[in-house]
Amino acid sequence: METRELRYFMAVAEELNFGRAATRLGIAQPPLSRAIQQLERRLGVDLLTRTSRSVALTEAGAVLLREGRAALDAVDAAARRARRAAKTDARLVLVAKAGASAELLAKILDGYAAEPGAIELEVELCGVGEQEPRLRDGRADVALLHRPFDSLSGFDVEELTTESQVVLLPAGHPMSTRASLTMAEVAALDLPLPRWPLRDGTYPPGPGPEVRDPAQILQLVVLGRAIVVLPDSVRSQIGGGVVAVPVPDAPLVTTVIAWPPQSRSRALATLIRVAAGL
Amino acid sequence: METRELRYFMAVAEELNFGRAATRLGIAQPPLSRAIQQLERRLGVDLLTRTSRSVALTEAGAVLLREGRAALDAVDAAARRARRAAKTDARLVLVAKAGASAELLAKILDGYAAEPGAIELEVELCGVGEQEPRLRDGRADVALLHRPFDSLSGFDVEELTTESQVVLLPAGHPMSTRASLTMAEVAALDLPLPRWPLRDGTYPPGPGPEVRDPAQILQLVVLGRAIVVLPDSVRSQIGGGVVAVPVPDAPLVTTVIAWPPQSRSRALATLIRVAAGL
DNA sequence: CATGACCCATACCCTACGGGTATCGGTCAC
DNA sequence: GTGACCGATACCCGTAGGGTATGGGTCATG
């Protein structure tokens, strides 16, 4: 199977319309129809059920859509990493959620910089859910992820720290002087929970504000427009105006360092060793 | 990057000789040379340093060789899984090492068969190191692997059980009546340790016999031709003639259930849930 | 119920790319 | 110095992949 065929199929499978898919691919519709037919012949499997009005995925097509995305990402990642390996200014790109695990990140950076033979370590802070694709397609080399929030699927990981969670309240809030709160009490406050982006970048429907990273949400808490439960380490991020109250029965959050399998360069191995040893 | 180009590059990178690589690919040498040149132009990177006598990998080439293999496996796996998804006789293929975790495996099979909607579960018993490639390229859906022996890199896993290890001795052996032995004592017995295959299927050099799976080795132990330390669960496999003596300071072995990322079908999810719940 | 919009497949043509053969040019060994 | 070896180049050919025109089936609309 060629990547061209796979890309064509992915476009059709996503659009469920040959015309639109062809436009997206920058080709005409007939060659696209033929390419898909040929792919089906070669695989010996029907991927799409076409009527003269619509296109739908078969069982096999759904599988190929899911697996194909991973395969194309792997091919892209291979190309991107090969290109990057040729650059003389070798560097490692680490992605983390803006505002999460700040001290841990600082410790990792300091610890790695102190290693002999350390190369430049570029830190990219991005929104929730943006790390995984970057790591998958080779734009980043390593990420700090948080279980159980982030999907660790397909990455190699090493556990770093485990923290309990706190609820953030505006300074004057009646509950803000409590020593701890339960999840039930938090829910009873009847403030909207923020909505985090889903895997595909869209937001689930609901009342809460749409947010992309932990940093963003602090403002909303100050304004009393949202309530949020976050890992304990956000304490270091909050200034005046916001109070953190422990929520003992919230799930524990584990910060992990994650990297793509099969890509353990010398520099990456060092970074992982440093991070795991902290 | 097309898979054809990648396959061509992999052949050259492995052979380090255009002529032999071309033969292996079933094409002539000149088109292969051109294809590689074109790939280098497209990536904007030198992958190989050629003299008129020899070919060597550049830094970027080494990266592409490593990453490319994973990418090609992913593409093959996507095709294979799509093909299998179309078969009506849907079934799940589980690979395990012959002779390892036998009771656990039996419990998983029984537990899964009792689930509503369970489909046929085919068990393949294979040698050490054969599971990973099968899982990677789509020939198998799920595997029982043993940490720290097997590489879990690139798979999603769920831990099942942790066991200590025992040393196997022939029944009449002077040490066979001991309650336990240390690793140092085992080493002092001066019997050859068996050699397990490496990732590429070859065996490391050394004096011990070449073995492929735990079952195979029992005979050698009876004959006094080898000594081996294995997870506690082999006890159920050994008949007369062999005695298992605990080795408390041997590393703990964790049996995990592993599956390829992005491929969590309904049946697979059920199987994992059943296994993890035992 | 007829007509048009929509959508995928087919027919047909053309170009460019992938592959083949012959040969060159450079390097090492004997 | 000569031959063996090996990758690159030159040149040719077939076909795979892309384009345009159009067919044919289905649904919506007046």
Coordinates of C-alpha atoms (C1' of nucleotides) in Angstrom, one line a residue:
Chain A
M1 CA 0.0 0.0 0.0
E2 CA 1.4 3.4 -1.0
T3 CA 1.0 6.4 1.2
R4 CA -0.6 8.2 -1.8
E5 CA -3.4 5.7 -1.8
L6 CA -3.7 5.9 1.9
R7 CA -3.9 9.7 1.9
Y8 CA -6.6 9.5 -0.8
F9 CA -8.6 7.0 1.1
M10 CA -8.3 9.1 4.3
A11 CA -9.6 12.2 2.5
V12 CA -12.6 10.3 1.2
A13 CA -13.2 8.5 4.5
E14 CA -13.2 11.8 6.3
E15 CA -15.3 13.8 3.8
L16 CA -17.6 10.8 2.9
N17 CA -17.8 12.6 -0.5
F18 CA -15.6 12.0 -3.5
G19 CA -15.9 15.4 -5.0
R20 CA -15.0 17.3 -1.8
A21 CA -12.2 14.9 -1.0
A22 CA -10.8 15.4 -4.5
T23 CA -10.9 19.2 -4.1
R24 CA -9.1 18.8 -0.8
L25 CA -6.4 16.7 -2.4
G26 CA -6.1 19.1 -5.3
I27 CA -7.0 16.5 -8.0
A28 CA -10.1 15.8 -10.1
Q29 CA -12.8 13.4 -8.9
P30 CA -12.5 10.6 -11.4
P31 CA -8.9 9.7 -10.7
L32 CA -9.8 9.7 -7.0
S33 CA -12.6 7.2 -7.7
R34 CA -10.3 5.0 -9.6
A35 CA -7.5 5.2 -7.0
I36 CA -10.0 4.0 -4.3
Q37 CA -11.3 1.2 -6.5
Q38 CA -7.7 0.1 -7.1
L39 CA -6.9 0.2 -3.4
E40 CA -10.0 -1.9 -2.7
R41 CA -8.9 -4.4 -5.4
R42 CA -5.4 -4.6 -4.1
L43 CA -6.6 -5.1 -0.5
G44 CA -9.3 -7.5 -1.7
V45 CA -11.7 -5.7 0.6
D46 CA -14.6 -3.2 0.2
L47 CA -13.7 -0.1 2.1
L48 CA -16.7 2.1 1.2
T49 CA -20.4 1.4 0.4
R50 CA -21.4 3.8 -2.3
T51 CA -24.9 4.7 -3.4
S52 CA -25.4 7.3 -6.1
R53 CA -26.3 9.7 -3.2
S54 CA -23.9 8.9 -0.4
V55 CA -20.8 7.2 0.7
A56 CA -20.4 5.2 3.9
L57 CA -17.5 3.4 5.6
T58 CA -17.5 -0.4 5.8
E59 CA -16.2 -2.2 8.8
A60 CA -12.8 -2.6 7.1
G61 CA -12.9 1.0 6.0
A62 CA -13.4 2.2 9.5
V63 CA -10.4 0.1 10.6
L64 CA -8.3 1.5 7.8
L65 CA -9.2 5.0 8.7
R66 CA -8.1 4.6 12.3
E67 CA -5.0 2.6 11.6
G68 CA -4.1 4.6 8.5
R69 CA -3.9 7.8 10.4
A70 CA -1.4 6.3 12.7
A71 CA 0.6 4.9 9.7
L72 CA 0.6 8.2 7.9
D73 CA 1.7 9.9 11.0
A74 CA 4.5 7.4 11.4
V75 CA 5.7 8.0 7.8
D76 CA 5.5 11.8 8.3
A77 CA 7.4 11.5 11.6
A78 CA 10.1 9.4 10.0
A79 CA 10.7 12.0 7.3
R80 CA 10.5 14.9 9.7
R81 CA 12.9 13.3 12.1
A82 CA 15.4 12.4 9.4
R83 CA 15.4 15.9 8.2
R84 CA 15.9 17.2 11.7
A85 CA 18.7 14.7 12.3
A86 CA 20.6 16.3 9.4
K87 CA 20.6 19.8 11.0
T88 CA 23.8 20.5 12.7
D89 CA 22.1 22.6 15.4
A90 CA 20.7 19.5 16.9
R91 CA 18.1 20.2 19.5
L92 CA 15.4 18.5 21.4
V93 CA 11.8 19.9 21.4
L94 CA 9.8 19.3 24.6
V95 CA 6.1 20.1 24.7
A96 CA 4.2 20.7 27.9
K97 CA 0.8 22.2 28.7
A98 CA 1.1 25.9 29.5
G99 CA 0.9 26.4 33.2
A100 CA 1.3 22.7 34.2
S101 CA 4.1 21.1 36.2
A102 CA 6.0 24.4 36.2
E103 CA 8.5 23.6 38.9
L104 CA 9.0 20.0 37.6
L105 CA 9.7 21.4 34.2
A106 CA 12.2 23.9 35.6
K107 CA 14.0 21.1 37.5
I108 CA 14.2 19.0 34.4
L109 CA 15.6 21.8 32.3
D110 CA 18.2 22.7 34.9
G111 CA 19.1 19.0 35.5
Y112 CA 19.5 18.3 31.8
A113 CA 21.5 21.5 31.1
A114 CA 24.0 20.3 33.8
E115 CA 24.6 17.1 31.9
P116 CA 27.8 16.7 29.9
G117 CA 27.0 16.8 26.2
A118 CA 23.6 18.4 26.7
I119 CA 22.2 19.9 23.5
E120 CA 19.8 22.8 23.2
L121 CA 16.4 22.0 24.7
E122 CA 13.5 24.0 23.2
V123 CA 10.4 24.1 25.3
E124 CA 7.1 24.6 23.6
L125 CA 4.1 25.4 25.8
C126 CA 0.8 24.5 24.1
G127 CA -2.8 23.9 24.9
V128 CA -4.5 20.8 26.1
G129 CA -4.5 18.0 23.5
E130 CA -2.0 19.7 21.2
Q131 CA 0.9 17.7 22.6
E132 CA -0.1 14.3 21.3
P133 CA -0.2 15.1 17.6
R134 CA 3.1 17.0 17.9
L135 CA 4.8 14.1 19.4
R136 CA 3.2 11.7 17.0
D137 CA 4.1 13.5 13.8
G138 CA 7.7 14.4 14.8
R139 CA 7.3 18.1 15.5
A140 CA 8.2 17.4 19.1
D141 CA 10.6 14.8 20.6
V142 CA 9.3 14.5 24.1
A143 CA 6.3 15.7 26.2
L144 CA 5.1 16.1 29.7
L145 CA 1.7 14.5 29.9
H146 CA -0.8 14.0 32.7
R147 CA -2.5 10.8 33.4
P148 CA -5.4 10.2 33.4
F149 CA -6.2 13.3 31.3
D150 CA -3.9 12.7 28.4
S151 CA -3.9 9.6 26.2
L152 CA -0.6 7.8 26.5
S153 CA -1.5 5.4 23.8
G154 CA 1.3 4.7 21.5
F155 CA 4.0 6.4 23.5
D156 CA 6.7 5.1 25.7
V157 CA 6.5 6.7 29.1
E158 CA 8.3 7.0 32.4
E159 CA 6.4 8.1 35.5
L160 CA 7.7 11.2 37.2
T161 CA 5.5 12.5 40.0
T162 CA 2.0 11.8 41.4
E163 CA 0.0 14.6 42.9
S164 CA -3.4 15.1 44.5
Q165 CA -5.7 17.8 43.1
V166 CA -7.0 21.1 44.4
V167 CA -10.0 23.1 43.6
L168 CA -9.4 26.8 42.7
L169 CA -11.7 29.4 44.2
P170 CA -11.8 33.2 44.1
A171 CA -10.2 34.6 47.2
G172 CA -13.4 35.9 48.8
H173 CA -15.4 32.7 48.2
P174 CA -17.2 31.4 51.4
M175 CA -15.6 27.9 50.8
S176 CA -12.2 29.3 50.3
T177 CA -11.2 29.0 54.0
R178 CA -12.1 25.3 54.2
A179 CA -9.2 22.9 54.8
S180 CA -10.5 20.6 52.2
L181 CA -13.6 19.9 50.0
T182 CA -15.1 16.8 48.5
M183 CA -15.9 16.3 44.8
A184 CA -19.6 16.3 45.8
E185 CA -19.2 19.7 47.5
V186 CA -17.4 21.1 44.5
A187 CA -20.1 19.9 42.2
A188 CA -22.7 21.4 44.6
L189 CA -21.2 24.9 44.1
D190 CA -23.0 25.0 40.9
L191 CA -20.4 26.9 39.0
P192 CA -19.8 25.9 35.4
L193 CA -16.9 23.5 34.8
P194 CA -14.7 24.6 31.9
R195 CA -14.8 22.6 28.7
W196 CA -11.5 21.2 27.5
P197 CA -11.0 20.4 23.8
L198 CA -11.6 16.9 22.6
R199 CA -9.0 14.9 20.6
D200 CA -10.1 16.5 17.4
G201 CA -9.8 20.0 18.7
T202 CA -13.6 20.7 19.0
Y203 CA -15.3 21.3 22.3
P204 CA -18.0 19.2 23.8
P205 CA -21.4 20.9 24.1
G206 CA -22.3 22.4 27.5
P207 CA -22.5 25.5 29.6
G208 CA -18.9 26.0 30.7
P209 CA -16.4 28.3 29.1
E210 CA -14.0 26.9 26.4
V211 CA -10.4 26.7 27.6
R212 CA -7.2 25.4 26.2
D213 CA -4.7 25.4 29.0
P214 CA -4.5 25.6 32.8
A215 CA -3.0 29.1 32.6
Q216 CA -6.0 30.4 30.7
I217 CA -8.5 29.3 33.4
L218 CA -7.1 31.3 36.3
Q219 CA -8.7 34.5 35.0
L220 CA -12.0 32.8 34.8
V221 CA -11.7 31.6 38.4
V222 CA -10.9 35.1 39.6
L223 CA -13.9 36.4 37.8
G224 CA -16.1 33.7 39.4
R225 CA -17.1 32.5 36.0
A226 CA -15.8 28.9 36.4
I227 CA -14.6 26.4 38.9
V228 CA -11.9 23.9 38.2
V229 CA -10.1 21.1 39.9
L230 CA -6.4 20.9 38.9
P231 CA -3.2 19.1 40.1
D232 CA -1.6 20.4 43.3
S233 CA 1.3 22.0 41.4
V234 CA -0.9 24.8 40.1
R235 CA -0.4 26.3 43.6
S236 CA 2.9 27.8 42.4
Q237 CA 1.1 29.4 39.5
I238 CA -1.7 31.2 41.3
G239 CA -1.2 34.7 42.5
G240 CA -3.5 36.7 44.8
G241 CA -7.2 36.5 44.1
V242 CA -7.3 32.7 43.8
V243 CA -7.2 30.1 46.6
A244 CA -6.5 26.5 46.3
V245 CA -8.4 24.0 48.5
P246 CA -7.4 20.4 48.5
V247 CA -9.9 17.8 47.2
P248 CA -8.7 14.5 48.6
D249 CA -11.2 12.4 46.8
A250 CA -10.3 13.7 43.3
P251 CA -8.4 11.2 41.2
L252 CA -4.6 11.4 41.6
V253 CA -2.7 12.9 38.7
T254 CA 0.5 11.4 37.5
T255 CA 2.9 13.5 35.4
V256 CA 4.8 11.3 33.0
I257 CA 7.5 12.0 30.4
A258 CA 6.5 10.5 27.1
W259 CA 8.3 10.0 23.9
P260 CA 7.7 8.2 20.6
P261 CA 8.7 4.6 20.5
Q262 CA 11.8 3.7 18.5
S263 CA 13.2 7.2 18.8
R264 CA 15.6 7.1 21.6
S265 CA 18.5 9.2 20.6
R266 CA 21.4 9.8 22.8
A267 CA 20.1 13.2 23.9
L268 CA 16.6 12.0 24.5
A269 CA 17.9 9.1 26.6
T270 CA 19.8 11.5 28.7
L271 CA 16.9 13.7 29.2
I272 CA 14.6 10.8 30.2
R273 CA 17.3 9.6 32.6
V274 CA 17.6 13.0 34.2
A275 CA 13.8 13.5 34.5
A276 CA 13.2 10.0 36.0
G277 CA 16.0 10.6 38.5
L278 CA 14.6 13.7 40.0
Chain B
M1 CA 7.3 10.2 1.1
E2 CA 6.0 7.1 -0.6
T3 CA 6.3 3.7 1.0
R4 CA 8.1 2.5 -2.2
E5 CA 10.8 5.1 -1.7
L6 CA 11.0 4.1 2.0
R7 CA 11.2 0.4 1.1
Y8 CA 14.0 1.1 -1.4
F9 CA 15.9 3.1 1.1
M10 CA 15.5 0.5 3.8
A11 CA 16.9 -2.1 1.5
V12 CA 20.0 0.0 0.6
A13 CA 20.5 1.0 4.2
E14 CA 20.5 -2.6 5.3
E15 CA 22.6 -4.0 2.5
L16 CA 24.9 -0.9 2.3
N17 CA 25.3 -1.9 -1.4
F18 CA 23.1 -0.7 -4.2
G19 CA 23.5 -3.8 -6.3
R20 CA 22.6 -6.3 -3.7
A21 CA 19.7 -4.1 -2.5
A22 CA 18.4 -3.9 -6.1
T23 CA 18.5 -7.7 -6.4
R24 CA 16.6 -8.0 -3.2
L25 CA 14.0 -5.6 -4.4
G26 CA 13.7 -7.3 -7.7
I27 CA 14.7 -4.3 -9.8
A28 CA 17.9 -3.1 -11.6
Q29 CA 20.5 -1.1 -9.9
P30 CA 20.2 2.2 -11.8
P31 CA 16.6 2.9 -11.0
L32 CA 17.4 2.2 -7.4
S33 CA 20.2 4.8 -7.4
R34 CA 17.9 7.3 -8.9
A35 CA 15.1 6.6 -6.5
I36 CA 17.4 7.2 -3.5
Q37 CA 18.8 10.4 -5.1
Q38 CA 15.2 11.6 -5.6
L39 CA 14.3 10.7 -2.0
E40 CA 17.3 12.7 -0.8
R41 CA 16.3 15.7 -3.0
R42 CA 12.8 15.6 -1.7
L43 CA 13.8 15.4 2.0
G44 CA 16.6 17.9 1.3
V45 CA 18.9 15.7 3.3
D46 CA 21.9 13.4 2.5
L47 CA 21.0 9.9 3.7
L48 CA 24.0 8.0 2.4
T49 CA 27.6 8.9 1.9
R50 CA 28.8 7.0 -1.2
T51 CA 32.3 6.4 -2.4
S52 CA 32.9 4.5 -5.5
R53 CA 33.8 1.5 -3.2
S54 CA 31.3 1.7 -0.4
V55 CA 28.1 3.1 1.1
A56 CA 27.6 4.4 4.6
L57 CA 24.7 5.9 6.5
T58 CA 24.7 9.5 7.5
E59 CA 23.2 10.6 10.8
A60 CA 19.9 11.4 9.0
G61 CA 20.0 8.0 7.2
A62 CA 20.4 6.1 10.5
V63 CA 17.4 7.9 11.9
L64 CA 15.3 7.2 8.8
L65 CA 16.3 3.5 8.9
R66 CA 15.1 3.3 12.5
E67 CA 11.9 5.4 12.1
G68 CA 11.2 4.0 8.6
R69 CA 10.9 0.5 9.8
A70 CA 8.3 1.5 12.4
A71 CA 6.5 3.5 9.7
L72 CA 6.5 0.6 7.2
D73 CA 5.3 -1.7 9.9
A74 CA 2.4 0.7 10.7
V75 CA 1.4 0.8 7.0
D76 CA 1.5 -3.0 6.7
A77 CA -0.4 -3.3 9.9
A78 CA -3.1 -1.0 8.7
A79 CA -3.5 -3.0 5.5
R80 CA -3.5 -6.3 7.3
R81 CA -6.0 -5.2 9.9
A82 CA -8.3 -3.7 7.3
R83 CA -8.3 -7.0 5.4
R84 CA -9.0 -8.9 8.6
A85 CA -11.7 -6.6 9.6
A86 CA -13.6 -7.5 6.4
K87 CA -13.6 -11.2 7.2
T88 CA -16.9 -12.3 8.7
D89 CA -15.2 -14.9 10.9
A90 CA -13.9 -12.2 13.1
R91 CA -11.4 -13.5 15.6
L92 CA -8.8 -12.2 17.9
V93 CA -5.2 -13.5 17.7
L94 CA -3.3 -13.7 21.0
V95 CA 0.4 -14.5 21.0
A96 CA 2.2 -15.8 24.0
K97 CA 5.5 -17.4 24.6
A98 CA 5.3 -21.2 24.6
G99 CA 5.3 -22.4 28.2
A100 CA 4.9 -19.0 29.9
S101 CA 2.1 -17.9 32.1
A102 CA 0.1 -21.0 31.3
E103 CA -2.5 -20.8 34.1
L104 CA -2.9 -17.1 33.6
L105 CA -3.5 -17.7 29.9
A106 CA -6.1 -20.4 30.7
K107 CA -7.9 -18.1 33.1
I108 CA -8.0 -15.3 30.5
L109 CA -9.3 -17.7 27.8
D110 CA -12.0 -19.0 30.1
G111 CA -12.9 -15.6 31.4
Y112 CA -13.2 -14.1 27.9
A113 CA -15.2 -17.1 26.5
A114 CA -17.7 -16.5 29.3
E115 CA -18.3 -12.9 28.2
P116 CA -21.4 -12.1 26.2
G117 CA -20.5 -11.4 22.5
A118 CA -17.1 -13.1 22.8
I119 CA -15.7 -14.0 19.4
E120 CA -13.2 -16.7 18.5
L121 CA -9.9 -16.3 20.3
E122 CA -7.0 -17.9 18.6
V123 CA -3.9 -18.5 20.7
E124 CA -0.5 -18.6 19.0
L125 CA 2.4 -19.9 21.0
C126 CA 5.7 -18.8 19.7
G127 CA 9.3 -18.3 20.6
V128 CA 10.9 -15.5 22.5
G129 CA 11.1 -12.3 20.6
E130 CA 8.6 -13.4 17.9
Q131 CA 5.6 -11.8 19.6
E132 CA 6.7 -8.2 19.1
P133 CA 7.0 -8.2 15.3
R134 CA 3.7 -10.1 15.1
L135 CA 1.9 -7.5 17.1
R136 CA 3.6 -4.7 15.3
D137 CA 2.7 -5.7 11.8
G138 CA -0.9 -6.8 12.4
R139 CA -0.5 -10.6 12.4
A140 CA -1.6 -10.6 16.0
D141 CA -4.0 -8.4 18.0
V142 CA -2.8 -8.8 21.5
A143 CA 0.1 -10.5 23.4
L144 CA 1.2 -11.6 26.8
L145 CA 4.6 -10.1 27.4
H146 CA 7.0 -10.2 30.3
R147 CA 8.8 -7.2 31.7
P148 CA 11.7 -6.7 31.9
F149 CA 12.5 -9.3 29.2
D150 CA 10.3 -8.1 26.4
S151 CA 10.4 -4.6 25.0
L152 CA 7.0 -2.9 25.5
S153 CA 8.1 0.0 23.4
G154 CA 5.3 1.3 21.2
F155 CA 2.5 -0.9 22.7
D156 CA -0.2 0.0 25.1
V157 CA -0.1 -2.3 28.1
E158 CA -2.0 -3.3 31.2
E159 CA -0.2 -5.0 34.0
L160 CA -1.6 -8.4 35.0
T161 CA 0.6 -10.2 37.6
T162 CA 4.0 -9.9 39.1
E163 CA 6.0 -12.9 40.1
S164 CA 9.3 -13.7 41.7
Q165 CA 11.7 -16.1 39.9
V166 CA 12.9 -19.6 40.5
V167 CA 15.9 -21.5 39.3
L168 CA 15.3 -24.9 37.7
L169 CA 17.6 -27.7 38.7
P170 CA 17.7 -31.4 37.8
A171 CA 16.0 -33.5 40.5
G172 CA 19.2 -35.1 41.8
H173 CA 21.2 -31.9 42.0
P174 CA 22.9 -31.2 45.4
M175 CA 21.4 -27.7 45.6
S176 CA 17.9 -29.0 44.7
T177 CA 16.9 -29.4 48.3
R178 CA 17.7 -25.8 49.3
A179 CA 14.8 -23.6 50.3
S180 CA 16.2 -20.7 48.2
L181 CA 19.3 -19.7 46.3
T182 CA 20.9 -16.3 45.6
M183 CA 21.8 -15.2 42.1
A184 CA 25.4 -15.4 43.1
E185 CA 25.0 -19.0 44.1
V186 CA 23.2 -19.8 40.8
A187 CA 26.1 -18.1 38.9
A188 CA 28.6 -20.1 41.0
L189 CA 27.1 -23.4 39.8
D190 CA 29.0 -22.9 36.6
L191 CA 26.4 -24.4 34.3
P192 CA 25.9 -22.6 31.0
L193 CA 23.0 -20.1 30.8
P194 CA 20.9 -20.6 27.7
R195 CA 21.1 -18.0 25.0
W196 CA 17.9 -16.3 24.0
P197 CA 17.5 -14.8 20.5
L198 CA 18.1 -11.1 20.1
R199 CA 15.7 -8.7 18.5
D200 CA 16.8 -9.6 15.0
G201 CA 16.5 -13.3 15.6
T202 CA 20.2 -14.1 15.9
Y203 CA 21.8 -15.4 19.0
P204 CA 24.5 -13.7 21.0
P205 CA 27.8 -15.5 21.0
G206 CA 28.6 -17.6 24.1
P207 CA 28.8 -21.1 25.5
G208 CA 25.1 -21.8 26.4
P209 CA 22.7 -23.7 24.2
E210 CA 20.4 -21.7 21.9
V211 CA 16.8 -21.8 23.0
R212 CA 13.6 -20.1 21.7
D213 CA 11.0 -20.6 24.5
P214 CA 10.7 -21.7 28.1
A215 CA 9.3 -25.1 27.2
Q216 CA 12.3 -26.0 25.2
I217 CA 14.7 -25.4 28.0
L218 CA 13.2 -28.0 30.4
Q219 CA 14.8 -30.8 28.6
L220 CA 18.2 -29.2 28.8
V221 CA 17.8 -28.7 32.5
V222 CA 16.9 -32.4 33.0
L223 CA 20.0 -33.3 31.1
G224 CA 22.1 -31.1 33.2
R225 CA 23.2 -29.2 30.1
A226 CA 21.9 -25.8 31.2
I227 CA 20.6 -23.8 34.2
V228 CA 17.9 -21.2 33.9
V229 CA 16.1 -18.7 36.1
L230 CA 12.4 -18.3 35.1
P231 CA 9.2 -16.8 36.5
D232 CA 7.6 -18.7 39.3
S233 CA 4.7 -19.8 37.1
V234 CA 6.9 -22.4 35.3
R235 CA 6.3 -24.6 38.4
S236 CA 3.1 -25.7 36.8
Q237 CA 4.9 -26.7 33.7
I238 CA 7.6 -28.9 35.2
G239 CA 7.1 -32.6 35.7
G240 CA 9.3 -35.0 37.5
G241 CA 13.0 -34.7 37.0
V242 CA 13.2 -30.9 37.5
V243 CA 13.0 -29.0 40.8
A244 CA 12.3 -25.3 41.2
V245 CA 14.2 -23.4 43.9
P246 CA 13.2 -19.8 44.6
V247 CA 15.7 -17.0 43.9
P248 CA 14.5 -14.1 46.0
D249 CA 17.1 -11.6 44.7
A250 CA 16.3 -12.2 41.0
P251 CA 14.4 -9.3 39.4
L252 CA 10.6 -9.5 39.6
V253 CA 8.8 -10.4 36.4
T254 CA 5.6 -8.6 35.5
T255 CA 3.3 -10.2 33.0
V256 CA 1.5 -7.6 30.9
I257 CA -1.2 -7.8 28.3
A258 CA -0.1 -5.6 25.3
W259 CA -1.8 -4.4 22.2
P260 CA -1.0 -2.0 19.4
P261 CA -2.1 1.5 20.0
Q262 CA -5.1 2.9 18.1
S263 CA -6.6 -0.6 17.6
R264 CA -9.0 -1.0 20.4
S265 CA -11.8 -2.9 18.8
R266 CA -14.8 -3.9 20.9
A267 CA -13.6 -7.5 21.2
L268 CA -10.1 -6.4 22.2
A269 CA -11.4 -4.0 24.8
T270 CA -13.5 -6.8 26.3
L271 CA -10.5 -9.1 26.4
I272 CA -8.3 -6.5 28.1
R273 CA -11.0 -5.8 30.6
V274 CA -11.4 -9.5 31.4
A275 CA -7.6 -10.0 31.7
A276 CA -7.1 -6.9 33.9
G277 CA -9.9 -7.9 36.1
L278 CA -8.6 -11.4 37.0
Chain C
dC1 C1' -44.4 13.6 -12.9
dA2 C1' -40.9 15.9 -15.1
dT3 C1' -36.8 18.4 -14.5
dG4 C1' -32.6 19.7 -12.4
dA5 C1' -29.2 19.1 -8.8
dC6 C1' -26.1 16.0 -7.0
dC7 C1' -22.8 12.3 -7.0
dC8 C1' -20.1 8.4 -8.3
dA9 C1' -18.5 5.6 -12.4
dT10 C1' -16.9 5.0 -17.1
dA11 C1' -14.5 6.3 -21.5
dC12 C1' -10.8 8.3 -23.5
dC13 C1' -6.5 10.9 -23.9
dC14 C1' -2.0 12.5 -22.5
dT15 C1' 2.1 13.1 -19.8
dA16 C1' 5.5 12.0 -16.6
dC17 C1' 7.5 8.8 -13.8
dG18 C1' 9.4 4.3 -12.8
dG19 C1' 11.9 0.8 -14.8
dG20 C1' 15.2 -1.5 -18.2
dT21 C1' 19.9 -1.7 -20.9
dA22 C1' 24.4 0.1 -21.9
dT23 C1' 28.1 2.4 -20.4
dC24 C1' 31.0 5.6 -17.9
dG25 C1' 34.2 6.8 -14.2
dG26 C1' 36.4 6.2 -10.0
dT27 C1' 38.9 3.0 -6.5
dC28 C1' 41.1 -0.9 -4.8
dA29 C1' 43.6 -5.4 -5.2
dC30 C1' 46.7 -8.3 -7.3
Chain D
dG1 C1' 48.8 -1.7 -15.1
dT2 C1' 44.8 -4.3 -15.5
dG3 C1' 40.6 -6.3 -14.0
dA4 C1' 37.0 -6.4 -10.6
dC5 C1' 33.8 -3.9 -8.3
dC6 C1' 30.4 -0.3 -7.6
dG7 C1' 27.7 3.8 -8.1
dA8 C1' 26.2 7.4 -11.5
dT9 C1' 24.7 8.8 -16.0
dA10 C1' 22.5 8.5 -20.6
dC11 C1' 18.9 7.0 -23.1
dC12 C1' 14.7 4.4 -24.2
dC13 C1' 10.1 2.5 -23.2
dG14 C1' 5.6 1.2 -21.0
dT15 C1' 2.2 2.3 -18.0
dA16 C1' 0.3 4.3 -13.9
dG17 C1' -1.8 8.3 -12.6
dG18 C1' -4.0 12.5 -13.8
dG19 C1' -7.3 15.5 -16.8
dT20 C1' -11.9 16.3 -19.5
dA21 C1' -16.3 14.8 -21.0
dT22 C1' -20.1 12.3 -20.0
dG23 C1' -23.0 8.5 -18.4
dG24 C1' -26.4 6.9 -15.1
dG25 C1' -28.7 6.5 -10.8
dT26 C1' -31.3 9.0 -6.9
dC27 C1' -33.6 12.5 -4.6
dA28 C1' -35.9 17.1 -4.1
dT29 C1' -38.9 20.5 -6.1
dG30 C1' -42.5 22.9 -8.5

